[in-house]
XYZ file of C-alpha atoms in Angstrom:
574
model
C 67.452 -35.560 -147.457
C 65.443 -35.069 -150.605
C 63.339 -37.170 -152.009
C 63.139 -36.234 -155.332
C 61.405 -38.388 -157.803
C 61.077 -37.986 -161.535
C 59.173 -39.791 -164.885
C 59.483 -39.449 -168.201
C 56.272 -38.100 -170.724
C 53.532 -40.668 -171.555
C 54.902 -40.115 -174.920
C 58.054 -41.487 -174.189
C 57.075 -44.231 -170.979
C 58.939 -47.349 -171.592
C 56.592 -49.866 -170.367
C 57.276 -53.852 -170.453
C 55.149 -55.276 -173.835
C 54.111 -51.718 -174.995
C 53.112 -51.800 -178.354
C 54.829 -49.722 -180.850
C 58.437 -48.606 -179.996
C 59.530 -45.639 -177.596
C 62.551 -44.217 -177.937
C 64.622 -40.938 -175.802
C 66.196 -38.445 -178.005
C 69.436 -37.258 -176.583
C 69.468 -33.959 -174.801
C 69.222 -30.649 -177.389
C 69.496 -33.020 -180.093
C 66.875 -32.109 -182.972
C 65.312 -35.297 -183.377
C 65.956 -38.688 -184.531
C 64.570 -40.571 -187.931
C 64.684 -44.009 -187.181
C 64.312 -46.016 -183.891
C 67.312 -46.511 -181.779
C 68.364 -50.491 -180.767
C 67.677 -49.569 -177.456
C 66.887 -46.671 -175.496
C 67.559 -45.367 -171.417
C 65.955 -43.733 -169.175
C 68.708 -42.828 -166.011
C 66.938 -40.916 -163.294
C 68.526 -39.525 -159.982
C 65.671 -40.085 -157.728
C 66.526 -38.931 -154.580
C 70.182 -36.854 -153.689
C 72.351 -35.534 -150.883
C 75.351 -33.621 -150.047
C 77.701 -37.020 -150.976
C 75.379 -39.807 -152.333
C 72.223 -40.761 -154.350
C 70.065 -43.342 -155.482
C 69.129 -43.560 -159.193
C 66.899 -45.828 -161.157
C 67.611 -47.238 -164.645
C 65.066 -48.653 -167.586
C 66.447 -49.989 -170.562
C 64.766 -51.003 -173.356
C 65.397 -53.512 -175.907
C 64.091 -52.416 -179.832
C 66.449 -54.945 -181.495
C 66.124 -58.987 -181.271
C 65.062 -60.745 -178.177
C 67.755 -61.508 -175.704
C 67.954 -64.302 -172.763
C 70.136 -62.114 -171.460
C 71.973 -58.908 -171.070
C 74.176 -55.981 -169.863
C 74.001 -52.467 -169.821
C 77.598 -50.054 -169.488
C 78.389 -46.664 -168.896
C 81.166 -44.617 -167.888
C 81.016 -41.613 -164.730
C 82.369 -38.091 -166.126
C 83.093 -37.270 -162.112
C 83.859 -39.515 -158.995
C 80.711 -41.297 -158.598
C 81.053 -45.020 -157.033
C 78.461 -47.277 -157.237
C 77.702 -48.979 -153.491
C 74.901 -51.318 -153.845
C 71.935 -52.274 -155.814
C 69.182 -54.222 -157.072
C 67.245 -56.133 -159.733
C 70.909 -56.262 -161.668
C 74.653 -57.069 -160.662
C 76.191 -54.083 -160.513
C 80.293 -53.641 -160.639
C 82.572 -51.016 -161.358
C 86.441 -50.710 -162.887
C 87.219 -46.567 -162.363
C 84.564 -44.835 -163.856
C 83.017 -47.851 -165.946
C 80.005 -49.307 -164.727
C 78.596 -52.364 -165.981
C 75.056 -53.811 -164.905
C 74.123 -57.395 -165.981
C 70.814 -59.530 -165.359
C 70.155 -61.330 -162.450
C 68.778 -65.242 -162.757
C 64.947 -63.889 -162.955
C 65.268 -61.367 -165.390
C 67.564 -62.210 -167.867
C 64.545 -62.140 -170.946
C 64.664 -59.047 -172.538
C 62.202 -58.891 -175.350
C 62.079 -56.787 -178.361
C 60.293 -53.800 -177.672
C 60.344 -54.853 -173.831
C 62.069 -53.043 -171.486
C 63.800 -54.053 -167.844
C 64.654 -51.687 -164.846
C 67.218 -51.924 -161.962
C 68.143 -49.262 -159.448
C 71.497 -48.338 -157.114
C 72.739 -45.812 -154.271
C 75.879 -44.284 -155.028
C 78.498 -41.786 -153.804
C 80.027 -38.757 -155.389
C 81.666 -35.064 -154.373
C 81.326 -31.983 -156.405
C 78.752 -32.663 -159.576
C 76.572 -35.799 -160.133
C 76.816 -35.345 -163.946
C 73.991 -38.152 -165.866
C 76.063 -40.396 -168.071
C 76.891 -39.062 -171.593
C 76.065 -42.675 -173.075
C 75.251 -46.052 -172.444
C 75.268 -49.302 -174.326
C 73.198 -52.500 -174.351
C 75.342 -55.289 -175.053
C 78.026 -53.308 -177.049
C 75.993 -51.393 -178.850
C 75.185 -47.616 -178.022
C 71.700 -46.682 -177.558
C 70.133 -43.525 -176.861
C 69.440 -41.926 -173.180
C 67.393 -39.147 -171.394
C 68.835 -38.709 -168.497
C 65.672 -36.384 -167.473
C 65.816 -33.632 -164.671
C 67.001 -33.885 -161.410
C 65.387 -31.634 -159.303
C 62.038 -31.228 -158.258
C 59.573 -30.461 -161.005
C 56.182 -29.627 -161.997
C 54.513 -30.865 -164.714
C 51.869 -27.592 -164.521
C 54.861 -25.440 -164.502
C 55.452 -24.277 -167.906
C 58.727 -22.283 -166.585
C 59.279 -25.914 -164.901
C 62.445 -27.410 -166.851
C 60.973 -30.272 -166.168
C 57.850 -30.587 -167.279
C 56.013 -33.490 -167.892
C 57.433 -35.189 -164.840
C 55.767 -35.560 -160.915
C 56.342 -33.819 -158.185
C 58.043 -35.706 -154.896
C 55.126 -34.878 -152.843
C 52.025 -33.752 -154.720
C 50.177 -32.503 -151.952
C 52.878 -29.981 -150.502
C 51.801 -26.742 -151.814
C 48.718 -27.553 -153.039
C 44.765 -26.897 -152.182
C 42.930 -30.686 -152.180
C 39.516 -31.235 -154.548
C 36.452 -30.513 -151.941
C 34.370 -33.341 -153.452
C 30.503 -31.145 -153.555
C 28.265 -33.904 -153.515
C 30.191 -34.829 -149.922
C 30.161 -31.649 -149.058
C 26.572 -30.796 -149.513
C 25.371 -33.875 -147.223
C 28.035 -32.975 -144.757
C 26.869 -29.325 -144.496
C 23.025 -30.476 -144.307
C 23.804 -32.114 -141.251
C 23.368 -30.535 -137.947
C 27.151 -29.219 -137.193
C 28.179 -30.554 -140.322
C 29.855 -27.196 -141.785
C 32.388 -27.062 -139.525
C 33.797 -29.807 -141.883
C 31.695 -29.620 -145.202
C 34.892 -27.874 -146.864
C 37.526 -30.550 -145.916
C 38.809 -32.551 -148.959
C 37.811 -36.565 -149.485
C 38.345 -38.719 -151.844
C 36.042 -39.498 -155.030
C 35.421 -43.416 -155.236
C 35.260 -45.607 -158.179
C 33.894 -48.779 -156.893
C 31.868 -49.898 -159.999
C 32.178 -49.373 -163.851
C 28.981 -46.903 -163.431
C 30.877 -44.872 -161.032
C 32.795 -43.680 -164.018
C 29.500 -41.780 -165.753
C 28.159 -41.065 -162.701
C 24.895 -43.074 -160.711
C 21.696 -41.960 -160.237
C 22.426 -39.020 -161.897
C 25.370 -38.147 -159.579
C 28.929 -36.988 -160.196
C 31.132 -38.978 -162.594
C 34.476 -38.885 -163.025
C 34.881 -36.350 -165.834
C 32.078 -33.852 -163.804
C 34.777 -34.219 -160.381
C 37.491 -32.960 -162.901
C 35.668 -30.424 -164.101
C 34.919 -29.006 -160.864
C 38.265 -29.608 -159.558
C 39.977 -27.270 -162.574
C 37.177 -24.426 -160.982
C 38.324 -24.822 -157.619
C 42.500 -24.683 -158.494
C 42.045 -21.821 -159.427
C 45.828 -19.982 -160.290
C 47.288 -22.118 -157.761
C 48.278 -26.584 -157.308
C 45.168 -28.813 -156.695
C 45.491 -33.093 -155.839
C 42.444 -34.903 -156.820
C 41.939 -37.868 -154.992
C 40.358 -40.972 -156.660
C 40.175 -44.595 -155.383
C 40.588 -47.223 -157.912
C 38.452 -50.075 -156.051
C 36.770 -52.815 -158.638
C 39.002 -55.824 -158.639
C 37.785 -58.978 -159.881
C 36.284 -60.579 -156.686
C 37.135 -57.940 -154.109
C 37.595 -58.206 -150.846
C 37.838 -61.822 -150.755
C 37.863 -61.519 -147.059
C 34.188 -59.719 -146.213
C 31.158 -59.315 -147.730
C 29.757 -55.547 -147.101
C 32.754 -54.541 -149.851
C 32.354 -57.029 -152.759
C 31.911 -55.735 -155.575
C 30.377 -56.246 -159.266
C 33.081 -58.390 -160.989
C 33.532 -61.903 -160.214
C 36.987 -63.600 -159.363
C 37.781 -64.590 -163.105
C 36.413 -61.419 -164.440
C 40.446 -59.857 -165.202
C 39.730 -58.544 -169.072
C 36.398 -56.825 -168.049
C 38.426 -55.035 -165.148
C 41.157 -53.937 -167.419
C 38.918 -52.957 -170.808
C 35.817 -52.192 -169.069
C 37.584 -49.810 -165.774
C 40.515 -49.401 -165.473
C 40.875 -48.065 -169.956
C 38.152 -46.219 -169.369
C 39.677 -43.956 -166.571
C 42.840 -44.060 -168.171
C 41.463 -41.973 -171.239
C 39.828 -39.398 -168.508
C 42.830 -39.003 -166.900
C 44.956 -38.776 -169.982
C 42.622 -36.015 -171.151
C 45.074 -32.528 -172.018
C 42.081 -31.077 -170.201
C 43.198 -32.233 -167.189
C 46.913 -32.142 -167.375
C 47.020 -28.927 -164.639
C 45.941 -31.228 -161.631
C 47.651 -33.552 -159.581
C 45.435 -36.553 -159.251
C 46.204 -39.011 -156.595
C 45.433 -42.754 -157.583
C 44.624 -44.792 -153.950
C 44.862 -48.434 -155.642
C 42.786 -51.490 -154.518
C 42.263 -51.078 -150.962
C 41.524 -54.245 -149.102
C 43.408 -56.706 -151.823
C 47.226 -57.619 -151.407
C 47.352 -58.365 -147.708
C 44.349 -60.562 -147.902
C 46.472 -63.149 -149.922
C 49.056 -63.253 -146.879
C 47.071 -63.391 -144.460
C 43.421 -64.614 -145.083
C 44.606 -67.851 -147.195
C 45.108 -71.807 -146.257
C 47.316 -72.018 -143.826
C 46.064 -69.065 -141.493
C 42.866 -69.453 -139.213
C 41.771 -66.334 -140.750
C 41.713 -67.821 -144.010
C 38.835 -67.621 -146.437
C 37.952 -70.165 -149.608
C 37.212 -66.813 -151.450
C 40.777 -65.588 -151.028
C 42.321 -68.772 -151.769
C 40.872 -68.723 -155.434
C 42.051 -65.079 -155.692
C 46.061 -65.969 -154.791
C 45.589 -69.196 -157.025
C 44.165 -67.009 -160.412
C 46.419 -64.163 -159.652
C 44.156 -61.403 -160.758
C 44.760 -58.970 -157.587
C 48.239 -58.700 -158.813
C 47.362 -58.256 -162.189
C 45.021 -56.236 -161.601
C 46.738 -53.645 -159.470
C 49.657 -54.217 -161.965
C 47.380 -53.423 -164.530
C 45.865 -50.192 -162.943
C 49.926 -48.914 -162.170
C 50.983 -49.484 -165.637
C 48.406 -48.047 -167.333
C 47.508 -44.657 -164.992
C 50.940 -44.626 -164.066
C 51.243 -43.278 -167.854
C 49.654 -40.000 -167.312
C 52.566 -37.709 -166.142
C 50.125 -35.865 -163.760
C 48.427 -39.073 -162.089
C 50.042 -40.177 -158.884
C 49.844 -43.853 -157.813
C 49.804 -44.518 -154.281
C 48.960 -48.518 -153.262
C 47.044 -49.543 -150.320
C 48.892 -51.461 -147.379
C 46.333 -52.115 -144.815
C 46.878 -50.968 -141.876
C 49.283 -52.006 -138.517
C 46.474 -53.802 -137.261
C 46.464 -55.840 -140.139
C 50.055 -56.451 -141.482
C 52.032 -55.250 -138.488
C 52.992 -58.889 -137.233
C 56.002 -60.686 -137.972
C 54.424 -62.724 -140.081
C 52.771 -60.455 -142.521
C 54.763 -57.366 -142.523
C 57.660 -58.480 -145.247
C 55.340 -60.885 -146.774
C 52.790 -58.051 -148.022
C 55.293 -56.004 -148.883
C 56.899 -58.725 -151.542
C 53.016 -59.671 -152.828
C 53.414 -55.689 -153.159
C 56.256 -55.795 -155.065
C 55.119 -58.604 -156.947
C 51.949 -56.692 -158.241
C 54.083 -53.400 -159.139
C 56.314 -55.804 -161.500
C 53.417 -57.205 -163.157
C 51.162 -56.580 -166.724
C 54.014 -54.327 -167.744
C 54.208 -52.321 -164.611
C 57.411 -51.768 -162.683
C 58.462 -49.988 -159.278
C 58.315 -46.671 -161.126
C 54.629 -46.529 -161.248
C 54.065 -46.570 -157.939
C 54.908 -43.012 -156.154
C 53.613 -44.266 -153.205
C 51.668 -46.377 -150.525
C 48.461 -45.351 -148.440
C 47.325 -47.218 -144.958
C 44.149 -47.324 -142.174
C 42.385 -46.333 -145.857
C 38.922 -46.508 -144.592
C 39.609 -48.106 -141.138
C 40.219 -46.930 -137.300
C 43.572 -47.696 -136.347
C 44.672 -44.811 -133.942
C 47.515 -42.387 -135.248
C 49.781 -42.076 -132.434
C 48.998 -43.762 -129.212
C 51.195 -41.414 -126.821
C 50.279 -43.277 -123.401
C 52.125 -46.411 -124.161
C 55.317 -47.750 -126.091
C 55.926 -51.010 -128.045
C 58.807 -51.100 -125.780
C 57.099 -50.891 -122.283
C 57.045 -53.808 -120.210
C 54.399 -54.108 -117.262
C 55.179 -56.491 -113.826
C 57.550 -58.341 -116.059
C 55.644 -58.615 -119.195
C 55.698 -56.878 -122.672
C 53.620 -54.787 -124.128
C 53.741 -57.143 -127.007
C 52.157 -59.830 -124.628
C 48.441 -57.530 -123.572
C 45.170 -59.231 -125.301
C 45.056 -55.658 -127.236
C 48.481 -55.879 -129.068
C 48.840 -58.692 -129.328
C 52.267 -59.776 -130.404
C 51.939 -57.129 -133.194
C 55.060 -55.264 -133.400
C 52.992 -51.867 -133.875
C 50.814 -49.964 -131.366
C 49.688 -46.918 -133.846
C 49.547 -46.281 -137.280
C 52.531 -43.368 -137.758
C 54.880 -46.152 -136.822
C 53.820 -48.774 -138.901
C 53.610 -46.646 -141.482
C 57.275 -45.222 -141.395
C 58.416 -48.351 -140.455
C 56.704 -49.919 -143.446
C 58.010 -47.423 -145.832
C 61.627 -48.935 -145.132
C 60.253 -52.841 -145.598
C 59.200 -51.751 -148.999
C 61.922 -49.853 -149.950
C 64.436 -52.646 -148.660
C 62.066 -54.662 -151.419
C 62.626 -52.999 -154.199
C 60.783 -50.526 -154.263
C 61.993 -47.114 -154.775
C 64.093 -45.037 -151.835
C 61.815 -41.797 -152.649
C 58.581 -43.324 -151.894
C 56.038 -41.331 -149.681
C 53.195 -42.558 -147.171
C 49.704 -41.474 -146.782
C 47.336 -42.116 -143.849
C 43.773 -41.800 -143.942
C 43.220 -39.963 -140.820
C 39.104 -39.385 -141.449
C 37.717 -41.785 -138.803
C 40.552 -42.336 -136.213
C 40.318 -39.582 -133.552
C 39.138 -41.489 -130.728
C 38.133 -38.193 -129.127
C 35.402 -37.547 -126.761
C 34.279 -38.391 -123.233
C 35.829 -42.093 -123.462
C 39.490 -40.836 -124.628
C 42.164 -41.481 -121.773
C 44.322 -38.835 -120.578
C 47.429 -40.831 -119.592
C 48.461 -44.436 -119.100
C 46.769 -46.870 -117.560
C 46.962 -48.705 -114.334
C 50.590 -50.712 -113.806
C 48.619 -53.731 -112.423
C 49.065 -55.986 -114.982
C 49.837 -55.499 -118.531
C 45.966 -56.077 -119.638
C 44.877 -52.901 -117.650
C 48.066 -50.502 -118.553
C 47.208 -50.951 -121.972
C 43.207 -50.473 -121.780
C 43.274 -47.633 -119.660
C 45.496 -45.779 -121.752
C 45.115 -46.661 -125.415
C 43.306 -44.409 -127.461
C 41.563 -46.895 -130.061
C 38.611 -47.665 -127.899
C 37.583 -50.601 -130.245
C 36.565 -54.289 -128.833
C 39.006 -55.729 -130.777
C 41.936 -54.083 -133.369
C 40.103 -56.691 -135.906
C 36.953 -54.642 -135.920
C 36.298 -52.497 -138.840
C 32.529 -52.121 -139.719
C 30.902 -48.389 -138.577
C 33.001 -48.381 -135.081
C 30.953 -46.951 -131.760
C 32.906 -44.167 -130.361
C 35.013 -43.559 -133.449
C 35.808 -39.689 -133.817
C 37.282 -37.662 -137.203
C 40.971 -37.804 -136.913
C 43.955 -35.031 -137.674
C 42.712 -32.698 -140.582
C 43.865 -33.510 -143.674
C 47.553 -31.789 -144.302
C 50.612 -32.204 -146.040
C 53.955 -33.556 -145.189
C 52.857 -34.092 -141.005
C 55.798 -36.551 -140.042
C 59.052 -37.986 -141.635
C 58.113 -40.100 -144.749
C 54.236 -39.207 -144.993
C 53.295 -37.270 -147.758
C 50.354 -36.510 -146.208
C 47.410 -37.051 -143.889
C 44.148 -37.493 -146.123
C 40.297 -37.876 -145.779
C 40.310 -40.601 -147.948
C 37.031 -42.353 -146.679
C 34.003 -39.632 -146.550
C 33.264 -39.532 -142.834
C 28.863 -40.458 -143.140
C 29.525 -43.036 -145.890
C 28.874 -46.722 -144.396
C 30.683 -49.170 -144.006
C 28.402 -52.036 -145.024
C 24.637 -52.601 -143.641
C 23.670 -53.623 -140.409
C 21.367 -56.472 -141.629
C 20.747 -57.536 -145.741
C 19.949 -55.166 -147.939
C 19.035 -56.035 -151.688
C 20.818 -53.488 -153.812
C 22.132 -53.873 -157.494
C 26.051 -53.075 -156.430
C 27.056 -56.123 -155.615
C 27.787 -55.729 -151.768
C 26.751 -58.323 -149.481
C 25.807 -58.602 -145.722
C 28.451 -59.024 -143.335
C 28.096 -60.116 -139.920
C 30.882 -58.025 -138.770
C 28.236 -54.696 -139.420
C 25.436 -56.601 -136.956
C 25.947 -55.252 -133.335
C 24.473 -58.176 -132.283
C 27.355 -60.302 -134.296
C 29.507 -62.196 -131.365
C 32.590 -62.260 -134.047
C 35.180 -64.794 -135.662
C 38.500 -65.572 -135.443
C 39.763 -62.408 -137.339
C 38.444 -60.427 -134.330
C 39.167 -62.871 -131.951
C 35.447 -63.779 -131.567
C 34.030 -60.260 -129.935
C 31.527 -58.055 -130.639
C 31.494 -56.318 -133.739
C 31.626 -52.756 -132.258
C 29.363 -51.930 -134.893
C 26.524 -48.978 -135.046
C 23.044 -50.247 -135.787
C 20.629 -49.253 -138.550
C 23.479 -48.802 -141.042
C 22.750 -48.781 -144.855
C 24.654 -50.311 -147.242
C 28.212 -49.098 -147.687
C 28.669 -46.155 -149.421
C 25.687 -44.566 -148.768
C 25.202 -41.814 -146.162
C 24.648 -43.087 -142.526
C 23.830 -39.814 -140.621
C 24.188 -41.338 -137.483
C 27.915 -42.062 -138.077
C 28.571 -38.999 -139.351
C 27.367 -37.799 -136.059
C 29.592 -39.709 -133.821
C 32.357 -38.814 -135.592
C 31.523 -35.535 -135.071
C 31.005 -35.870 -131.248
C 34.466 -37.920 -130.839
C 36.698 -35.807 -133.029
C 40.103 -35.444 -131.844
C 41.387 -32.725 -132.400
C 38.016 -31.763 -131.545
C 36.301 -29.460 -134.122
């Protein structure tokens, strides 16, 4: 099936509370002297031999409504099936979509989106016209196929790629790859691509005299060369990040919303939006370590944290990730791509449809909607194993489940490739858009090496199958901070499994993870206990060990004795 995704030109995004009105000019027509009352955008995302799904933005450039309804009429045999975000019926080939309960407001100059799957034989024509209430606005129905938006023999330029990674080289960040190669072994992976982070308003210019962002795009247009290149950036500066740990806070405090949006996240924007730049495909990782901590570190859970309580009272992770889709989801060549934790995180029952609605709750919000995000990203900077082959979720061991070992947990995941996949459908069954792709951060979950099993454990009891054969050799799945025996994962590469856009390097293997005891710095990142070997835990790793390496810096900066390890415990090994 293809999964074939498409967005209009910055020029003409129709964005909730833009200012100024956008307007689509009909297909070959000249132009058009006045704005139109309303204006749609109808995209086939994603098609096959006999159906499709499409999305639909409307927007509104006459008075305000409390409510409204949008008709058009099929040239072929299309049938609408199902939908969402509108009620959808159809009378022959007349369609008519009206507001649900929740979104009946339609304000002038704002816009509102809903999406269906359909059916049809032969041709899957767009609509010839549409009206808003009665009265006929304009429409771009847009391209259908795949395009490229550095194509200029592309029809449709200006628009994204489904997956921007497939047929492209990845930006070989040199300031990595220069530390990498210094190390002893290190070139065998100096060249691999990472990603560039952005965890501070000074990461934008560069510090201590160091890369900023402009300099990494720079570089990246010398190394595409005639060919496709994805830059990878992670957006990571929320107001009081990581309201969960302390070795990832960062410089803005929790109420600190209009110095993240005018201050970061406008700032990058212009960069990105820079003509300069428009021949690269730049991948957007969003807010790691945010959504899921207001399901599952907040009152109610024992994991819960006063810090993340204040952050799902005020709101601003979902405004700020809204925030950072809206506005970088404007750049036709930037591709946004949320974080989701990882299995070991959201893979229970009770966090794994309630992250993806906080999700879908921060793509809907300061003027962003579903298609801004292209994407989702997991295990970003964590050690969840890939596959575990020696086991199943499914096993059962002298009468007991899998499910029921110390290790799993009751999770309803045992690896990362099927949370993952199976994650992409929660979303998707959401809201969120049926062409959405996955990416895993594969840099730091080999577990290679000497300690890696080479087939199941022990059927003695459920306890022992499962710890002599899993492959995450962690104390506890709640562990995160610079893991013992961790090992560099697949190599990064495009379109591995069913629904993954790609595997990626997001996390430089050598950066830290946080310090093994305080450090002052001037970045805003505390100590955390759960980066002190000696730590003896809490309940969010079920009071263990930390697992962590000692003598670690502060995170971010280069720890040569993790680099090391990873090394040593790659799998595949280098």
């Amino acid at each position: 099936m293809s999964r074939t995704r498409t967005a209009m030109f910055a020029a003409l995004a129709l964005v909730a509370g833009a200012s100024g009105t956008a307007f689509a000019v009909v297909p070959g027509a000249v132009g058009t002297a006045a704005a139109a009352p309303c204006t749609v955008d109808y995209k086939v995302q994603n098609q096959w031999d006999t159906g499709f799904t499409a999305n639909v933005t409307v927007t509104n450039n006459s008075a305000a409504k409390s409510s409204w309804s949008v008709k058009w009429s099929y040239a072929g045999n299309q049938k609408v099936t199902s939908g969402w975000s509108a009620k959808l019926s159809q009378s022959g080939a007349a369609v008519t979509a009206a507001n649900e309960s929740y979104n009946g407001s339609l304000a002038t100059g704002g816009s509102v989106s809903f999406g269906f799957q359909g059916t049809y034989s032969g041709t899957n024509a767009i609509p010839a016209a549409f009206t808003l209430d009665g009265v006929t606005c304009n429409v771009d129905g847009g391209p259908t196929g795949p395009t490229d938006p550095t194509d200029p023999t592309d029809p449709g330029g200006g628009t994204r790629v489904d997956n921007p990674y497939s047929g492209a080289k990845v930006y070989v960040n040199p300031e990595w790859s220069a530390k990498a190669a210094a190390e002893p072994g290190g070139s065998r992976i100096a060249n691999q691509p990472t990603g560039v982070w952005l965890d501070r308003i000074a990461a934008i210019n560069g510090v201590n005299g160091g890369m900023g962002l402009r300099a990494h795009l720079d570089e990246a247009l010398k190394q595409k060369g005639s060919g496709q290149l994805v830059v990878q950036l992670v957006i990571y500066n929320l107001p009081g990040r990581d309201c969960s740990a302390l070795a990832s806070n960062g410089e803005l405090g929790p109420t600190e919303i209009d110095k993240y949006k005018t201050q970061y996240i406008d700032p990058i924007k212009a960069i990105l939006a820079d003509t300069k730049y428009a021949g690269l495909r730049i991948v957007t990782t969003i807010e790691i370590d945010s959504l899921p901590n207001l399901v599952t570190n907040t009152s109610g859970r024992p994991t819960a944290t006063p810090q993340c309580d204040v952050m799902k009272a005020n709101g601003n992770y979902q405004k700020g990730v809204g925030y950072a889709l809206n506005k970088l989801g404007d750049v036709p060549n930037v591709y946004n791509y949320i974080d989701a934790g990882h299995h070991g995180w959201i893979g229970w029952d009770d966090n794994f449809a309630a992250s993806a609605t906080v999700m879908k709750e921060a793509a809907t919000s300061e003027g962003a909607t579903v298609n801004d995000v292209h994407g989702f990203i997991t295990n970003t900077a964590n050690y969840s194993a890939l596959k575990e082959n020696n086991f199943t979720i499914n096993d059962s061991v002298a009468g007991k489940s899998v499910r029921e070992s110390k290790w799993v947990d009751w999770n309803r995941y045992v690896d990362e490739l099927s949370f993952a996949q199976a994650f992409r459908n929660q979303l998707v069954s959401t809201g969120f858009n049926s062409g959405i792709g996955m990416l895993i951060d594969t840099s730091r979950n080999g577990w290679g090496g000497t300690a890696r099993p080479t087939g199941p454990g022990a059927t003695t009891d459920v306890d022992t199958y499962i710890n002599g054969g899993r492959y995450d050799r962690r104390i506890h799945i709640g562990n995160w901070c610079n893991q013992s025996g961790a090992g560099l994962g697949e190599r990064p590469q495009a379109a591995p499994a069913a629904g993954i856009d790609a595997y990626v390097w997001m996390k430089p293997p050598g950066e830290s993870d946080g310090s093994s005891s305080a450090i002052p710095n001037d970045e805003g990142k505390g100590f955390d206990r759960m980066c002190d070997p000696t730590y003896t835990g809490n309940p969010r790793n079920g009071n263990n060990l930390s697992g962590a390496l000692p003598n670690a810096p502060v995170s971010g900066h280069w720890f040569s004795a993790q680099f090391q390890e990873l090394m040593k415990n790659a799998y595949p090994a280098l």
